[in-house]
Amino acid sequence: MLDIKWIRENPDAFVAGLEKRNFERAPAEVLNQILTLDSQRRETIQQLQEKQAYANTTSKAIGLAIGAGDRSKADALKEKVAGLKETIQRDEENERAWDQALRDLLAGIPNMPADDVPVGPDEDANVELRKVGDIPTFNFEPKQHFELGEALGLMDFETAAKLSGSRFVVLTGALARLERALSQFMLDLHTSEHDYTEVNPPLLVRDDTMFGTAQLPKFEEDQFPAGQGYWLIPTAEVPLTNLVRDSIQDEADLPMRVTAGTACFRAEAGAAGRDTRGMIRQHQFTKVELVSITTPEQSAEEHERMTASAESVLRKLGLPYRVVVLSTGDMGFSAQKTYDIEVWLPGQGMYREISSCSVCSDFQARRMGARYRPADSKTPRLVHTLNGSGVAVGRALIAVMENYQDADGGIRVPDVLHPYMGGLAKIMPSA
């Protein structure tokens, strides 16, 4: 959520930011609505404070009059105070109404893009920063992961559809173990080499938790409600980031780095007709998430560090990839700047996203009430939050299958995963 004071003091920058992000409503109209609500709220607060101050002064005068034995004066002052109570109560209700209306409006406004984010309407405006690794060559036509998995008899979409409908899969045998191995490998790497602390968070969260990371209210249709006021998490970013909600951290404890490997659940409401075959876009998938909580001064450097941590997964797996910086029209709602890591999939003959690493400035922190106490000040400040996939496990499975496939339909297991696979070096088709 944006700072209303910043909007008041920087109206042109606010409008320009929304224009860069191709906001669905006219930015100038949004600005006018925000400033009008803010003005009404502030005017109500000022009137309320004046009436409360007058009531306090009058109450003291009543005490003095009673002490002096002037009953008639005391009674007259009591009448004035009694009349004020109703108007004060009405002003308090108005203040709450204006405050909620402003909060509701700001809750639907995206974060402002950083100055170095490329401006453009969609993914076509993304800028490639680097390519890493050599794209493999094959002396046969490489297959897509679902062709490989089904031929192995270890990837079953038909049974999953009977159980749960479309966009689910049942993995068995060596492929189920390979997905588990990937998750364990990533968690071990991030905790042992990248200074992240592993967390096992709840998969069910409440409304205010989803609000804190901005999944609600704007993206409600993309979420799975679980009943009784709970939601299934779309990513571990939600519970991990909210670990610092309504709290004040010590500056000495920042940056705080946490990671979790969890199941994630997304309705994919806007993905009709896209990636309908295979595991690319599922309602349920596994992901290792990285979250950092920093001071404002640390967040830019931490963004680079987090991205490098996610890249190291692909380098150790021997998977070719590229890194792009997302344009203003392709960034997520909460992001100030985002790097996407895209892994090469030979079966599709293209790069596909496997990680997004975003710095969100104080946008989520303001929604969560997450602050820290600077070492040189008694006044708490809002933290900065960052999140990234480290990486999406299902898509890593897809990438390993397609990049390590052989002509006989088998899948070679990357060296770093051998210990997690009980020494298995290759997944072979059934005889």
XYZ file of C-alpha atoms in Angstrom:
431
model
C 0.000 0.000 0.000
C 1.299 3.422 -0.903
C 1.904 6.211 1.617
C -0.902 8.782 1.414
C 1.531 11.504 2.492
C 3.824 10.611 -0.427
C 0.872 10.765 -2.837
C -0.140 14.190 -1.465
C 3.379 15.546 -1.866
C 4.178 13.844 -5.197
C 0.969 13.847 -7.269
C 2.774 14.031 -10.625
C 5.044 11.099 -9.765
C 2.012 9.095 -8.626
C 0.144 9.693 -11.895
C 3.274 8.942 -13.932
C 3.800 5.678 -12.020
C 0.254 4.492 -12.690
C 0.588 5.442 -16.354
C 3.780 3.388 -16.644
C 1.980 0.430 -15.096
C -0.968 0.748 -17.507
C -3.361 1.030 -14.585
C -6.912 0.130 -15.617
C -8.417 3.423 -14.432
C -7.456 6.950 -15.473
C -4.579 7.858 -13.105
C -5.613 11.518 -12.820
C -9.114 10.509 -11.764
C -7.722 8.070 -9.212
C -5.482 10.800 -7.814
C -8.409 13.194 -7.510
C -10.506 10.568 -5.725
C -7.698 9.782 -3.287
C -6.992 13.437 -2.507
C -10.714 14.191 -2.042
C -11.154 11.331 0.415
C -7.969 12.310 2.214
C -9.106 15.939 2.478
C -12.490 14.926 3.880
C -10.844 12.570 6.350
C -8.345 15.187 7.525
C -11.038 17.849 7.839
C -13.147 15.496 9.951
C -10.155 14.695 12.158
C -9.414 18.393 12.669
C -13.027 19.159 13.621
C -13.075 16.182 15.961
C -9.865 17.263 17.672
C -11.182 20.797 18.144
C -14.430 19.530 19.671
C -12.574 17.084 21.924
C -10.246 19.853 23.083
C -13.236 22.124 23.806
C -14.982 19.301 25.687
C -11.872 18.699 27.804
C -11.495 22.400 28.582
C -15.173 22.693 29.455
C -15.013 19.627 31.709
C -12.193 21.259 33.667
C -14.235 24.465 33.923
C -17.143 22.445 35.338
C -14.877 21.137 38.063
C -13.705 24.648 38.901
C -17.270 25.968 38.990
C -18.377 23.162 41.313
C -15.367 23.815 43.514
C -16.311 27.506 43.687
C -19.897 26.651 44.574
C -21.294 28.110 41.322
C -23.859 25.408 40.589
C -25.727 27.354 37.885
C -22.539 27.882 35.883
C -21.604 24.231 36.271
C -25.039 23.108 35.033
C -24.829 25.425 32.007
C -21.404 24.035 31.083
C -22.661 20.465 31.515
C -25.374 21.143 28.945
C -22.773 22.278 26.432
C -20.662 19.159 27.012
C -23.724 16.908 26.696
C -24.541 18.487 23.320
C -20.941 17.939 22.144
C -20.935 14.240 22.955
C -23.369 13.437 20.153
C -21.462 15.461 17.552
C -18.128 13.976 18.701
C -19.546 10.458 18.372
C -20.869 11.321 14.903
C -17.494 12.755 13.872
C -15.722 9.635 15.144
C -18.012 7.476 12.999
C -17.367 9.748 10.005
C -13.620 9.561 10.578
C -13.740 5.758 10.589
C -15.840 5.774 7.415
C -13.512 8.160 5.553
C -10.469 6.247 6.777
C -11.877 2.906 5.598
C -12.927 4.336 2.231
C -9.422 5.707 1.687
C -7.824 2.451 2.819
C -10.063 0.444 0.463
C -9.105 2.680 -2.445
C -5.375 2.543 -1.693
C -5.571 -1.254 -1.332
C -6.286 -1.492 -5.069
C -3.380 0.724 -6.164
C -0.187 -1.095 -7.280
C 3.316 -0.276 -6.133
C 5.271 2.389 -7.973
C 7.979 1.019 -10.322
C 11.626 1.764 -9.621
C 13.251 4.343 -11.882
C 15.395 1.747 -13.690
C 12.499 -0.570 -14.604
C 11.903 -0.656 -18.397
C 8.639 1.007 -19.385
C 6.322 -1.040 -21.556
C 2.837 -2.536 -21.774
C 3.637 -6.249 -21.433
C 6.280 -8.996 -21.520
C 7.478 -7.896 -24.941
C 9.092 -4.909 -23.226
C 11.087 -7.065 -20.789
C 14.853 -6.676 -21.088
C 17.218 -9.642 -21.139
C 20.160 -9.154 -18.800
C 22.150 -12.362 -19.308
C 22.101 -15.925 -20.571
C 23.836 -18.679 -18.637
C 24.675 -22.193 -19.838
C 24.652 -23.830 -23.239
C 21.398 -24.933 -24.816
C 21.674 -28.721 -25.267
C 21.640 -30.335 -28.682
C 20.022 -33.688 -29.410
C 20.424 -36.220 -32.240
C 16.695 -36.877 -31.917
C 13.546 -34.765 -31.595
C 13.354 -33.783 -27.908
C 10.030 -34.494 -26.239
C 8.017 -32.410 -23.820
C 7.914 -33.457 -20.172
C 4.406 -34.882 -20.276
C 5.302 -37.105 -23.230
C 8.332 -38.371 -21.341
C 6.507 -38.812 -18.047
C 3.538 -40.630 -19.531
C 5.820 -42.929 -21.545
C 7.681 -43.750 -18.339
C 4.366 -44.604 -16.698
C 5.207 -42.229 -13.826
C 3.137 -39.126 -14.701
C -0.622 -39.601 -14.725
C -2.938 -36.737 -15.668
C -5.952 -38.962 -16.376
C -6.146 -40.360 -12.859
C -5.503 -36.884 -11.406
C -8.462 -35.580 -13.426
C -10.680 -38.305 -11.929
C -9.537 -37.304 -8.460
C -9.519 -33.532 -8.743
C -10.260 -32.287 -12.265
C -7.970 -30.517 -14.711
C -4.595 -28.962 -13.870
C -3.545 -31.697 -11.442
C -1.090 -34.570 -11.791
C -0.212 -37.817 -10.011
C 3.523 -38.547 -9.927
C 4.712 -41.994 -8.891
C 7.922 -43.911 -8.371
C 11.155 -42.275 -9.458
C 9.482 -39.071 -10.704
C 7.770 -38.532 -7.341
C 11.135 -39.047 -5.673
C 12.847 -36.731 -8.166
C 10.437 -33.914 -7.310
C 11.049 -34.514 -3.592
C 14.802 -34.629 -4.230
C 14.705 -31.269 -5.989
C 12.875 -29.656 -3.083
C 15.275 -31.092 -0.508
C 18.301 -30.107 -2.577
C 17.089 -26.499 -2.866
C 16.333 -26.177 0.845
C 19.730 -27.638 1.770
C 21.460 -25.269 -0.628
C 19.687 -22.135 0.592
C 20.115 -22.941 4.267
C 23.723 -24.140 4.113
C 25.192 -21.758 1.526
C 22.879 -18.748 1.287
C 22.122 -17.981 4.943
C 18.372 -18.637 4.824
C 16.579 -20.115 7.819
C 14.159 -22.916 6.988
C 10.561 -22.433 8.152
C 7.635 -24.839 8.044
C 4.678 -22.414 7.838
C 0.910 -23.017 7.861
C -0.705 -23.684 4.480
C -3.950 -22.085 5.671
C -4.000 -18.361 6.424
C -6.582 -15.735 7.367
C -7.883 -12.727 5.450
C -5.556 -10.200 7.053
C -2.534 -12.363 6.242
C -3.528 -12.472 2.573
C -4.186 -8.729 2.695
C -0.705 -8.087 4.085
C 1.026 -9.435 0.980
C -1.689 -8.014 -1.329
C -3.335 -11.223 -2.527
C -6.546 -9.715 -1.148
C -8.715 -7.985 -2.027
C -7.674 -7.379 -5.648
C -6.752 -10.959 -6.585
C -9.429 -12.875 -4.736
C -10.516 -14.766 -7.858
C -7.042 -16.306 -8.154
C -7.184 -17.780 -4.644
C -8.690 -20.949 -3.165
C -10.931 -20.204 -0.143
C -10.783 -23.039 2.378
C -13.836 -22.096 4.458
C -14.181 -20.843 8.034
C -12.224 -17.685 7.169
C -9.170 -19.473 5.771
C -7.371 -19.447 2.419
C -4.964 -21.962 0.909
C -1.655 -20.207 0.330
C -0.822 -19.371 -3.314
C 2.858 -19.233 -2.325
C 4.859 -19.449 0.888
C 5.595 -15.743 0.396
C 2.309 -15.125 2.218
C 3.037 -16.746 5.605
C 6.801 -16.084 5.460
C 6.467 -12.341 4.838
C 3.729 -12.058 7.453
C 6.044 -13.472 10.116
C 6.932 -9.829 10.865
C 3.368 -8.480 10.700
C 2.412 -6.100 13.532
C 5.910 -6.221 14.990
C 9.057 -4.107 15.385
C 12.388 -5.731 14.521
C 15.782 -4.607 15.740
C 17.954 -3.209 12.967
C 20.778 -5.524 14.085
C 18.607 -8.526 13.148
C 18.178 -7.377 9.543
C 18.339 -8.600 6.900
C 16.146 -11.493 7.986
C 16.187 -14.353 5.454
C 13.738 -17.269 5.538
C 12.876 -20.110 3.156
C 10.197 -22.784 2.932
C 9.292 -25.614 0.618
C 5.516 -25.931 0.473
C 2.595 -26.953 -1.626
C 1.018 -23.904 -3.292
C -2.517 -23.493 -4.585
C -3.713 -21.151 -7.350
C -7.053 -20.984 -9.117
C -5.378 -19.776 -12.349
C -8.565 -17.840 -13.067
C -6.975 -15.832 -15.875
C -5.186 -18.771 -17.518
C -8.047 -20.366 -19.446
C -6.675 -22.105 -22.525
C -3.008 -21.569 -21.545
C -0.653 -24.484 -20.875
C -3.539 -26.912 -20.625
C -1.273 -29.943 -21.082
C 1.394 -30.950 -18.626
C 2.671 -29.482 -15.376
C 3.527 -25.918 -16.423
C 0.407 -24.339 -14.911
C -1.218 -26.345 -12.128
C -3.731 -25.660 -9.383
C -1.414 -27.389 -6.907
C 2.372 -27.300 -7.153
C 5.478 -27.317 -4.981
C 7.766 -24.332 -4.633
C 10.747 -23.359 -2.526
C 10.257 -19.721 -1.555
C 12.819 -17.136 -0.468
C 11.788 -14.105 1.622
C 13.965 -11.302 2.970
C 13.090 -8.526 5.417
C 15.520 -5.602 5.240
C 16.066 -1.939 5.959
C 15.414 0.437 3.045
C 19.156 0.842 2.563
C 19.715 -2.917 2.230
C 16.908 -3.884 -0.138
C 18.499 -3.151 -3.548
C 21.610 -5.192 -2.735
C 19.464 -7.938 -1.203
C 17.460 -8.133 -4.442
C 20.619 -8.944 -6.387
C 21.691 -11.437 -3.722
C 18.334 -13.228 -3.720
C 18.364 -13.517 -7.512
C 21.883 -14.947 -7.400
C 20.734 -17.504 -4.808
C 17.932 -18.670 -7.108
C 20.300 -18.767 -10.097
C 22.713 -20.995 -8.199
C 20.057 -23.736 -8.112
C 19.955 -23.857 -11.905
C 23.725 -23.634 -12.253
C 24.244 -26.597 -9.919
C 21.580 -28.553 -11.790
C 23.337 -27.756 -15.075
C 20.238 -26.134 -16.590
C 20.588 -23.318 -19.152
C 18.653 -20.175 -18.279
C 18.362 -16.456 -18.799
C 17.561 -13.519 -16.514
C 15.244 -10.714 -17.600
C 14.079 -7.569 -15.839
C 10.318 -7.208 -16.145
C 8.753 -4.140 -17.694
C 6.311 -1.903 -15.843
C 3.411 -3.614 -17.615
C 4.505 -7.143 -16.709
C 5.421 -6.700 -13.038
C 3.370 -8.055 -10.177
C 1.065 -5.802 -8.162
C 3.325 -5.468 -5.095
C 6.654 -5.307 -6.901
C 8.853 -2.266 -7.280
C 11.252 -4.228 -9.503
C 11.325 -7.868 -10.618
C 13.882 -10.194 -12.151
C 12.498 -13.291 -13.859
C 14.711 -16.330 -14.272
C 13.636 -18.384 -17.272
C 14.882 -21.941 -17.799
C 15.349 -23.499 -21.233
C 12.861 -26.252 -22.117
C 14.035 -28.241 -25.177
C 10.629 -29.884 -25.674
C 9.032 -26.450 -26.120
C 12.101 -24.886 -27.698
C 11.813 -21.812 -25.513
C 12.643 -20.251 -22.154
C 9.944 -20.456 -19.475
C 9.767 -18.693 -16.107
C 11.015 -20.733 -13.166
C 11.573 -17.922 -10.647
C 10.505 -14.332 -10.046
C 12.524 -12.299 -7.553
C 10.911 -9.037 -6.497
C 11.730 -6.141 -4.221
C 8.550 -4.565 -2.850
C 9.998 -1.565 -0.942
C 7.677 -0.736 2.024
C 4.510 -1.532 0.049
C 3.688 -4.777 1.876
C 5.142 -3.554 5.164
C 2.614 -0.704 5.311
C -0.230 -3.194 4.839
C 1.230 -5.467 7.543
C 2.380 -2.858 10.045
C 5.883 -4.350 9.839
C 8.594 -2.042 11.199
C 12.110 -1.982 12.576
C 13.850 0.221 15.115
C 16.963 1.945 13.694
C 20.040 1.801 15.876
C 20.353 5.599 15.865
C 16.684 6.468 16.386
C 13.795 5.734 18.746
C 11.266 6.154 15.937
C 10.409 2.875 14.138
C 10.479 2.784 10.335
C 8.793 0.462 7.860
C 10.876 -2.489 6.694
C 11.371 -3.443 3.058
C 10.228 -6.881 1.887
C 11.541 -9.114 -0.898
C 10.369 -12.460 -2.212
C 11.462 -14.919 -4.855
C 11.147 -18.503 -5.976
C 14.194 -20.484 -5.131
C 12.899 -22.135 -7.374
C 9.536 -23.562 -8.518
C 10.022 -27.297 -7.911
C 7.517 -28.565 -10.477
C 9.068 -26.480 -13.216
C 12.543 -27.601 -12.145
C 11.313 -31.183 -12.551
C 10.076 -30.326 -16.034
C 13.404 -28.707 -16.919
C 15.451 -31.662 -15.661
C 13.283 -34.122 -17.576
C 13.520 -32.220 -20.856
C 17.194 -31.230 -20.662
C 18.401 -34.625 -19.408
C 16.310 -36.853 -21.697
C 17.904 -39.571 -23.801
C 16.843 -41.151 -27.069
C 15.702 -44.294 -25.209
C 13.147 -42.250 -23.245
C 15.154 -42.348 -20.047
C 15.969 -39.334 -17.843
C 19.502 -38.852 -16.542
C 19.623 -37.575 -12.966
C 21.848 -34.482 -12.415
C 24.927 -35.310 -10.343
C 23.953 -33.076 -7.424
C 20.718 -35.031 -7.000
C 22.275 -38.512 -6.832
C 22.526 -38.475 -3.002
C 18.848 -37.524 -2.788
C 17.860 -40.303 -5.201
C 19.583 -43.143 -3.363
C 22.347 -43.154 -5.952
C 19.974 -43.552 -8.909
C 21.714 -42.101 -11.983
C 19.001 -42.610 -14.588
C 15.236 -43.092 -14.637
C 14.526 -45.775 -17.220
C 11.318 -46.765 -18.994
C 9.692 -49.974 -17.796
C 10.852 -53.014 -19.695
